Amino acid sequence: METFTFERAEALDAAIDAAKAGARCLGGGTNLFDLMKQRIERPKALVDVSSLAGSIERTATGSLLIGGAVRNTAVVESGTVRAEYPMLARAILSGASGQIRNMATVAGNILQRTRCAYFYDLAASCNKRAPSSGCDAIGGLDRGNAVLGTSQSCTAVHPSDMCVALAALDATVHVEGPRGRRLVPFAEFHREPGDTPHLESDLQAGEMIVAVELARPVPHPSTYRKVRDRASYAFALGSVAAQLGVEGGRVSYVRIALGGVGTRPWRANAAERLLQGGPATGDAFRAAGEAAVADAVAGARNGFKIDLARRLVARTLMDLGEQP
Ligand SMILES: Cc1cc2nc3c(=O)[nH]c(=O)nc-3n(C[C@H](O)[C@H](O)[C@H](O)COP(=O)(O)OP(=O)(O)OC[C@H]3O[C@@H](n4cnc5c(N)ncnc54)[C@H](O)[C@@H]3O)c2cc1C
Ligand code: SF4
């Protein structure tokens, strides 16, 4: 039997102190408990942060601060989020099930681990679970794995829908720990696997996520579109979060991020650069789709994701720009 200590933090300071002392944060437990039950994660100490009073507050600068312990359902039910950041509400709603979203927290969603089947199979070689043990997914059953940001060590996809919207929205992660509070741009929070796939984020020992900040809302149409094997309760094979502003037939504002295809929530910077200031036409949106997957590398069974992502980007931009 695995033993571990457990405490429930009633205040943020107590949670930060416990995290600094080495305790692993527990949000809704919808991912961590599964991993503990399968002996993939073996924390020695847990601090339950899910009862912390989480809030969604406008800041003096007009940004929106969402507490790390706020439940996914509460984010979706926020009138402010629905009105000003609809792609975030759509992304969260497209994930998991109502019951899981009721339990899951914002911080837990950001730090949820991959769904690569070999990661969950203790008999398989997996560099992410056991560093330097090899990777059975490469050349194996990798249909759900990534085509962007992969390495010779790992091709696991980052599974979150919510994080794709946070990437497109230029969010900032607020982290507390031994060094005090740090603000980490979302684009820098998750790591590509390289040769250390077990290191997945910028979070350092003793640190916890206390909040996520969304930049001031931008009044252009936005959406989140997800393709999966069945209509609900399935992870993305491909997804896109996009926001598009068009003035005088030209692209005045564009943000694109991809899910289901990258080793981390994937911002499509090259596609954005191609579109910014140019004509808002179907041809331009198709070219942006090409640019979004220009660096993609197919594995043994996931080559279809490249074409899927290319078409998802083009179609979503056409819909936002109302182009045929
Ligand atoms: C059947 C099923 C289907 C799913 N489908 C989808 C889907 O389609 N799309 C999708 O995006 N997700 C899906 N999920 C994943 C789900 O979104 C995550 O399990 C959930 O968001 C995790 O949140 P949590 O609060 O329960 O995290 P926990 O399980 O509590 O924790 C997850 C990780 O976050 C860490 N953590 C938690 N809080 C903090 C904190 N404040 N600071 C630092 N570390 C912290 C934990 O230590 C742990 O490492 C699915 C899950 C299940 C079980
Ligand atoms: S792709 Fe990554 S998570 Fe999957 S088996 Fe390989 S190392 Fe493990």
Short mmCIF file of C-alpha atoms and ligand atoms in Angstrom, two decimals:
data_model
loop_
_atom_site.label_atom_id
_atom_site.label_comp_id
_atom_site.label_asym_id
_atom_site.label_seq_id
_atom_site.Cartn_x
_atom_site.Cartn_y
_atom_site.Cartn_z
CA MET A 1 0.00 0.00 0.00
CA GLU A 2 1.25 3.51 -0.84
CA THR A 3 1.02 5.94 2.07
CA PHE A 4 0.84 9.72 1.87
CA THR A 5 -0.07 12.59 4.12
CA PHE A 6 -3.16 14.65 3.39
CA GLU A 7 -4.22 18.11 4.49
CA ARG A 8 -6.97 20.40 3.34
CA ALA A 9 -5.95 24.05 2.96
CA GLU A 10 -8.61 26.48 4.13
CA ALA A 11 -6.63 29.59 3.11
CA LEU A 12 -4.29 30.41 0.26
CA ASP A 13 -1.36 31.15 2.59
CA ALA A 14 -1.64 27.68 4.13
CA ALA A 15 -1.72 26.10 0.66
CA ILE A 16 1.35 28.05 -0.44
CA ASP A 17 3.20 27.03 2.75
CA ALA A 18 2.32 23.37 2.20
CA ALA A 19 3.39 23.52 -1.45
CA LYS A 20 6.66 25.21 -0.45
CA ALA A 21 7.22 22.36 2.02
CA GLY A 22 6.89 19.88 -0.86
CA ALA A 23 3.22 18.86 -0.79
CA ARG A 24 1.58 18.13 -4.13
CA CYS A 25 -1.51 20.25 -4.80
CA LEU A 26 -4.78 18.41 -5.26
CA GLY A 27 -7.53 20.13 -7.23
CA GLY A 28 -10.64 18.17 -8.15
CA GLY A 29 -8.58 14.97 -8.27
CA THR A 30 -10.08 13.93 -11.62
CA ASN A 31 -6.62 13.31 -13.06
CA LEU A 32 -4.28 12.96 -10.08
CA PHE A 33 -6.34 10.31 -8.26
CA ASP A 34 -6.54 8.18 -11.43
CA LEU A 35 -2.76 8.38 -11.78
CA MET A 36 -2.22 7.55 -8.11
CA LYS A 37 -4.56 4.57 -8.28
CA GLN A 38 -2.53 3.22 -11.21
CA ARG A 39 0.79 3.85 -9.38
CA ILE A 40 1.92 6.27 -12.09
CA GLU A 41 2.05 9.17 -9.63
CA ARG A 42 3.26 8.53 -6.08
CA PRO A 43 3.17 11.80 -4.10
CA LYS A 44 4.23 11.54 -0.47
CA ALA A 45 2.15 14.53 0.63
CA LEU A 46 -1.03 16.09 -0.74
CA VAL A 47 -2.54 19.48 0.00
CA ASP A 48 -6.13 19.78 -1.11
CA VAL A 49 -6.59 23.27 -2.54
CA SER A 50 -10.03 22.68 -3.98
CA SER A 51 -11.86 24.31 -1.05
CA LEU A 52 -10.04 27.61 -1.40
CA ALA A 53 -12.42 30.42 -2.16
CA GLY A 54 -11.83 30.91 -5.87
CA SER A 55 -12.97 34.07 -7.57
CA ILE A 56 -13.28 35.59 -11.02
CA GLU A 57 -12.44 39.27 -10.74
CA ARG A 58 -11.89 42.22 -13.04
CA THR A 59 -8.54 43.91 -12.32
CA ALA A 60 -7.84 47.64 -12.35
CA THR A 61 -6.27 47.29 -15.81
CA GLY A 62 -9.34 45.59 -17.28
CA SER A 63 -7.93 42.06 -17.36
CA LEU A 64 -9.77 39.14 -15.77
CA LEU A 65 -8.19 37.19 -12.89
CA ILE A 66 -9.49 33.64 -12.43
CA GLY A 67 -8.42 31.80 -9.26
CA GLY A 68 -6.56 28.52 -9.73
CA ALA A 69 -9.10 26.67 -7.57
CA VAL A 70 -12.13 27.91 -9.54
CA ARG A 71 -14.01 24.94 -10.94
CA ASN A 72 -14.26 24.55 -14.71
CA THR A 73 -18.06 24.76 -14.48
CA ALA A 74 -17.86 28.05 -12.58
CA VAL A 75 -15.71 29.54 -15.36
CA VAL A 76 -18.27 28.49 -17.97
CA GLU A 77 -21.15 29.86 -15.87
CA SER A 78 -19.50 33.26 -15.48
CA GLY A 79 -21.48 35.81 -17.51
CA THR A 80 -18.30 37.83 -17.98
CA VAL A 81 -16.41 34.87 -19.46
CA ARG A 82 -19.30 33.94 -21.74
CA ALA A 83 -19.72 37.50 -23.00
CA GLU A 84 -16.09 38.58 -23.27
CA TYR A 85 -14.12 35.36 -23.79
CA PRO A 86 -16.61 33.04 -25.52
CA MET A 87 -13.88 30.81 -26.96
CA LEU A 88 -12.81 29.92 -23.42
CA ALA A 89 -16.34 28.94 -22.40
CA ARG A 90 -16.73 26.87 -25.57
CA ALA A 91 -13.39 25.15 -25.08
CA ILE A 92 -14.16 24.12 -21.51
CA LEU A 93 -17.67 22.98 -22.44
CA SER A 94 -16.27 20.75 -25.18
CA GLY A 95 -14.16 18.83 -22.67
CA ALA A 96 -14.88 15.84 -20.43
CA SER A 97 -18.40 15.63 -18.92
CA GLY A 98 -20.59 17.83 -16.73
CA GLN A 99 -19.65 15.86 -13.62
CA ILE A 100 -15.91 16.11 -14.32
CA ARG A 101 -16.13 19.83 -15.10
CA ASN A 102 -17.95 20.32 -11.78
CA MET A 103 -14.94 18.85 -9.97
CA ALA A 104 -12.03 19.98 -12.16
CA THR A 105 -10.19 23.20 -11.27
CA VAL A 106 -8.49 25.70 -13.54
CA ALA A 107 -5.01 24.88 -12.20
CA GLY A 108 -5.65 21.13 -12.38
CA ASN A 109 -6.80 21.44 -15.97
CA ILE A 110 -3.61 23.30 -16.92
CA LEU A 111 -1.46 20.63 -15.26
CA GLN A 112 -3.41 17.54 -16.35
CA ARG A 113 -1.16 14.88 -17.84
CA THR A 114 -1.14 13.24 -21.22
CA ARG A 115 -3.53 10.50 -22.32
CA CYS A 116 -0.84 8.59 -24.29
CA ALA A 117 -1.85 4.96 -23.74
CA TYR A 118 1.73 3.83 -23.06
CA PHE A 119 2.07 6.41 -20.29
CA TYR A 120 -0.70 4.57 -18.43
CA ASP A 121 0.71 1.09 -19.14
CA LEU A 122 3.36 0.23 -16.55
CA ALA A 123 4.57 -2.61 -18.77
CA ALA A 124 5.44 -0.20 -21.60
CA SER A 125 8.55 1.91 -22.10
CA CYS A 126 7.75 5.58 -21.53
CA ASN A 127 10.32 8.35 -21.14
CA LYS A 128 7.73 10.63 -19.59
CA ARG A 129 6.82 8.17 -16.82
CA ALA A 130 10.28 6.65 -16.42
CA PRO A 131 13.04 8.91 -17.84
CA SER A 132 15.44 7.24 -20.30
CA SER A 133 13.35 4.06 -20.52
CA GLY A 134 12.40 4.58 -24.19
CA CYS A 135 9.15 5.40 -25.97
CA ASP A 136 6.85 2.66 -27.20
CA ALA A 137 4.53 5.17 -28.88
CA ILE A 138 7.09 6.05 -31.55
CA GLY A 139 6.39 3.58 -34.33
CA GLY A 140 3.56 2.16 -32.20
CA LEU A 141 -0.09 3.00 -31.61
CA ASP A 142 0.30 6.77 -31.91
CA ARG A 143 -2.98 7.69 -33.60
CA GLY A 144 -3.80 10.16 -30.81
CA ASN A 145 -0.28 11.55 -30.46
CA ALA A 146 1.18 14.86 -31.52
CA VAL A 147 2.53 16.03 -34.87
CA LEU A 148 3.85 19.41 -33.66
CA GLY A 149 6.62 19.92 -31.11
CA THR A 150 7.54 16.24 -30.95
CA SER A 151 11.00 14.83 -30.25
CA GLN A 152 12.81 11.51 -30.52
CA SER A 153 11.92 10.99 -26.85
CA CYS A 154 8.18 11.69 -26.78
CA THR A 155 5.23 12.54 -29.03
CA ALA A 156 2.52 12.79 -26.36
CA VAL A 157 -0.21 15.34 -26.94
CA HIS A 158 -1.20 17.93 -24.34
CA PRO A 159 -4.83 16.91 -23.83
CA SER A 160 -6.50 20.07 -22.51
CA ASP A 161 -9.17 21.97 -24.43
CA MET A 162 -9.22 24.89 -22.00
CA CYS A 163 -5.49 25.46 -22.47
CA VAL A 164 -5.89 25.93 -26.22
CA ALA A 165 -8.18 28.91 -25.58
CA LEU A 166 -5.81 30.24 -22.89
CA ALA A 167 -2.96 30.07 -25.43
CA ALA A 168 -4.96 32.05 -27.99
CA LEU A 169 -6.05 34.58 -25.36
CA ASP A 170 -2.47 35.47 -24.32
CA ALA A 171 -3.17 34.40 -20.74
CA THR A 172 -0.67 34.74 -17.91
CA VAL A 173 -0.19 32.11 -15.20
CA HIS A 174 0.26 33.43 -11.63
CA VAL A 175 2.55 31.16 -9.66
CA GLU A 176 3.46 31.33 -5.93
CA GLY A 177 6.35 29.56 -4.27
CA PRO A 178 9.70 29.95 -2.53
CA ARG A 179 10.60 32.82 -4.88
CA GLY A 180 7.34 34.67 -4.18
CA ARG A 181 4.88 35.40 -6.97
CA ARG A 182 5.93 34.93 -10.61
CA LEU A 183 3.92 35.75 -13.69
CA VAL A 184 4.50 33.31 -16.55
CA PRO A 185 3.18 34.04 -20.06
CA PHE A 186 1.02 31.10 -21.05
CA ALA A 187 3.10 30.49 -24.18
CA GLU A 188 6.10 29.82 -21.92
CA PHE A 189 4.34 27.73 -19.27
CA HIS A 190 4.22 24.31 -20.97
CA ARG A 191 7.42 22.75 -22.29
CA GLU A 192 8.07 20.79 -25.44
CA PRO A 193 9.41 17.33 -24.60
CA GLY A 194 12.92 17.58 -26.06
CA ASP A 195 14.96 14.90 -24.32
CA THR A 196 13.30 15.54 -20.93
CA PRO A 197 9.61 14.77 -21.52
CA HIS A 198 9.03 14.20 -17.80
CA LEU A 199 9.48 17.96 -17.29
CA GLU A 200 6.21 19.33 -18.59
CA SER A 201 5.88 22.87 -17.31
CA ASP A 202 7.73 25.87 -15.96
CA LEU A 203 6.40 25.15 -12.44
CA GLN A 204 9.34 24.73 -10.07
CA ALA A 205 9.61 22.65 -6.89
CA GLY A 206 7.49 24.15 -4.12
CA GLU A 207 5.39 26.29 -6.46
CA MET A 208 1.63 26.27 -7.08
CA ILE A 209 -0.66 27.99 -9.53
CA VAL A 210 -2.79 30.59 -7.77
CA ALA A 211 -4.52 32.24 -10.73
CA VAL A 212 -4.75 32.73 -14.46
CA GLU A 213 -5.07 36.22 -15.91
CA LEU A 214 -6.79 36.94 -19.21
CA ALA A 215 -5.72 40.03 -21.12
CA ARG A 216 -8.35 42.74 -21.67
CA PRO A 217 -11.10 41.42 -23.93
CA VAL A 218 -10.89 42.19 -27.65
CA PRO A 219 -14.24 42.78 -29.37
CA HIS A 220 -13.77 40.49 -32.38
CA PRO A 221 -15.60 37.24 -33.07
CA SER A 222 -13.96 34.15 -31.62
CA THR A 223 -14.72 30.47 -31.32
CA TYR A 224 -13.40 27.03 -30.36
CA ARG A 225 -13.92 24.08 -32.67
CA LYS A 226 -13.04 20.51 -31.73
CA VAL A 227 -12.93 17.31 -33.78
CA ARG A 228 -13.01 13.98 -31.94
CA ASP A 229 -13.99 10.37 -32.46
CA ARG A 230 -17.44 10.83 -30.89
CA ALA A 231 -19.61 13.83 -30.20
CA SER A 232 -18.94 14.09 -26.47
CA TYR A 233 -16.72 12.77 -23.69
CA ALA A 234 -13.68 12.38 -25.94
CA PHE A 235 -10.35 14.14 -26.20
CA ALA A 236 -9.55 16.19 -29.30
CA LEU A 237 -7.99 14.69 -32.41
CA GLY A 238 -7.69 18.27 -33.55
CA SER A 239 -9.06 21.57 -32.30
CA VAL A 240 -8.64 25.26 -32.92
CA ALA A 241 -9.26 28.38 -30.85
CA ALA A 242 -9.38 31.43 -33.06
CA GLN A 243 -10.28 35.11 -32.97
CA LEU A 244 -10.44 37.30 -36.06
CA GLY A 245 -10.92 41.01 -36.69
CA VAL A 246 -11.47 42.28 -40.24
CA GLU A 247 -11.49 45.95 -41.24
CA GLY A 248 -11.88 47.12 -44.83
CA GLY A 249 -11.41 43.58 -46.09
CA ARG A 250 -8.07 43.16 -44.32
CA VAL A 251 -7.13 41.21 -41.22
CA SER A 252 -6.70 43.69 -38.36
CA TYR A 253 -6.45 41.13 -35.54
CA VAL A 254 -5.89 37.40 -35.44
CA ARG A 255 -5.14 34.79 -32.79
CA ILE A 256 -4.94 31.06 -33.55
CA ALA A 257 -4.07 28.14 -31.28
CA LEU A 258 -4.30 24.41 -31.92
CA GLY A 259 -5.18 21.48 -29.69
CA GLY A 260 -4.97 17.71 -30.13
CA VAL A 261 -1.93 18.01 -32.39
CA GLY A 262 0.81 19.57 -30.26
CA THR A 263 2.96 18.41 -27.37
CA ARG A 264 1.80 21.58 -25.65
CA PRO A 265 -1.10 23.96 -26.32
CA TRP A 266 0.05 25.17 -29.73
CA ARG A 267 0.02 28.81 -30.75
CA ALA A 268 0.05 29.07 -34.58
CA ASN A 269 2.42 32.05 -34.75
CA ALA A 270 3.43 31.59 -38.40
CA ALA A 271 -0.21 31.49 -39.52
CA GLU A 272 -0.96 34.66 -37.56
CA ARG A 273 2.03 36.48 -39.08
CA LEU A 274 0.94 35.46 -42.56
CA LEU A 275 -2.56 36.85 -42.07
CA GLN A 276 -1.94 40.03 -40.06
CA GLY A 277 -2.61 43.08 -42.26
CA GLY A 278 -3.31 41.00 -45.37
CA PRO A 279 -6.53 40.32 -47.25
CA ALA A 280 -9.26 38.42 -45.39
CA THR A 281 -9.98 35.98 -48.19
CA GLY A 282 -10.58 32.25 -48.42
CA ASP A 283 -7.20 31.84 -50.14
CA ALA A 284 -5.45 33.65 -47.31
CA PHE A 285 -7.21 31.51 -44.71
CA ARG A 286 -6.24 28.33 -46.57
CA ALA A 287 -2.63 29.56 -46.71
CA ALA A 288 -2.80 30.18 -42.95
CA GLY A 289 -3.91 26.56 -42.50
CA GLU A 290 -0.86 25.43 -44.47
CA ALA A 291 1.42 27.65 -42.40
CA ALA A 292 -0.04 26.32 -39.15
CA VAL A 293 1.13 22.77 -39.93
CA ALA A 294 4.26 23.55 -41.98
CA ASP A 295 6.52 22.10 -39.25
CA ALA A 296 4.34 19.07 -38.50
CA VAL A 297 5.93 15.62 -38.47
CA ALA A 298 3.67 12.58 -38.81
CA GLY A 299 4.20 9.46 -36.73
CA ALA A 300 3.23 5.93 -37.76
CA ARG A 301 -0.56 6.36 -37.59
CA ASN A 302 -1.36 10.02 -37.00
CA GLY A 303 -0.59 11.63 -40.38
CA PHE A 304 -4.29 12.40 -40.82
CA LYS A 305 -3.98 15.01 -38.07
CA ILE A 306 -1.89 17.28 -40.29
CA ASP A 307 -4.59 17.57 -42.92
CA LEU A 308 -7.25 17.80 -40.21
CA ALA A 309 -5.52 20.72 -38.49
CA ARG A 310 -4.89 22.49 -41.80
CA ARG A 311 -8.58 22.29 -42.71
CA LEU A 312 -9.75 23.17 -39.21
CA VAL A 313 -7.77 26.41 -39.25
CA ALA A 314 -8.96 27.42 -42.72
CA ARG A 315 -12.62 26.54 -42.11
CA THR A 316 -12.76 28.24 -38.71
CA LEU A 317 -11.22 31.45 -40.07
CA MET A 318 -13.62 31.42 -43.01
CA ASP A 319 -16.55 31.10 -40.63
CA LEU A 320 -15.28 33.90 -38.40
CA GLY A 321 -14.61 36.10 -41.42
CA GLU A 322 -17.79 34.93 -43.15
CA GLN A 323 -15.81 33.97 -46.24
CA PRO A 324 -16.93 31.15 -48.55
C1 LIG B 1 -13.07 10.55 -18.47
C2 LIG B 1 -12.37 11.87 -18.63
C3 LIG B 1 -12.54 12.59 -19.80
C4 LIG B 1 -11.89 13.81 -19.97
N1 LIG B 1 -12.05 14.52 -21.13
C5 LIG B 1 -11.41 15.71 -21.28
C6 LIG B 1 -11.53 16.46 -22.48
O1 LIG B 1 -12.23 16.09 -23.42
N2 LIG B 1 -10.86 17.64 -22.56
C7 LIG B 1 -10.08 18.11 -21.53
O2 LIG B 1 -9.50 19.18 -21.67
N3 LIG B 1 -9.93 17.41 -20.41
C8 LIG B 1 -10.57 16.23 -20.26
N4 LIG B 1 -10.41 15.50 -19.11
C9 LIG B 1 -9.41 15.94 -18.15
C10 LIG B 1 -9.95 16.88 -17.12
O3 LIG B 1 -10.18 18.13 -17.72
C11 LIG B 1 -8.89 16.97 -16.04
O4 LIG B 1 -8.86 15.73 -15.36
C12 LIG B 1 -9.15 18.10 -15.07
O5 LIG B 1 -9.17 19.34 -15.71
C13 LIG B 1 -8.09 18.12 -13.99
O6 LIG B 1 -8.46 19.07 -13.02
P1 LIG B 1 -8.44 18.67 -11.48
O7 LIG B 1 -8.71 19.91 -10.70
O8 LIG B 1 -9.33 17.51 -11.21
O9 LIG B 1 -6.92 18.26 -11.34
P2 LIG B 1 -6.24 17.22 -10.34
O10 LIG B 1 -6.49 15.84 -10.80
O11 LIG B 1 -6.59 17.55 -8.93
O12 LIG B 1 -4.72 17.63 -10.56
C14 LIG B 1 -4.11 17.54 -11.83
C15 LIG B 1 -2.69 18.04 -11.70
O13 LIG B 1 -2.69 19.41 -11.35
C16 LIG B 1 -1.93 19.63 -10.16
N5 LIG B 1 -2.55 20.77 -9.48
C17 LIG B 1 -3.86 20.93 -9.17
N6 LIG B 1 -4.07 22.15 -8.65
C18 LIG B 1 -2.85 22.77 -8.61
C19 LIG B 1 -2.40 24.06 -8.19
N7 LIG B 1 -3.24 25.00 -7.72
N8 LIG B 1 -1.09 24.35 -8.34
C20 LIG B 1 -0.22 23.43 -8.82
N9 LIG B 1 -0.59 22.18 -9.21
C21 LIG B 1 -1.90 21.89 -9.13
C22 LIG B 1 -1.98 18.33 -9.42
O14 LIG B 1 -0.91 18.20 -8.51
C23 LIG B 1 -1.92 17.34 -10.58
O15 LIG B 1 -0.57 17.20 -10.99
C24 LIG B 1 -11.07 14.30 -18.93
C25 LIG B 1 -10.92 13.58 -17.73
C26 LIG B 1 -11.56 12.37 -17.58
C27 LIG B 1 -11.38 11.61 -16.29
S1 SF4 B 2 4.90 9.43 -26.40
FE1 SF4 B 2 5.64 10.24 -24.44
S2 SF4 B 2 4.05 9.62 -22.99
FE2 SF4 B 2 3.80 8.32 -24.81
S3 SF4 B 2 5.08 6.48 -24.45
FE3 SF4 B 2 6.35 7.95 -25.53
S4 SF4 B 2 7.42 9.01 -23.87
FE4 SF4 B 2 5.65 8.04 -22.95
#
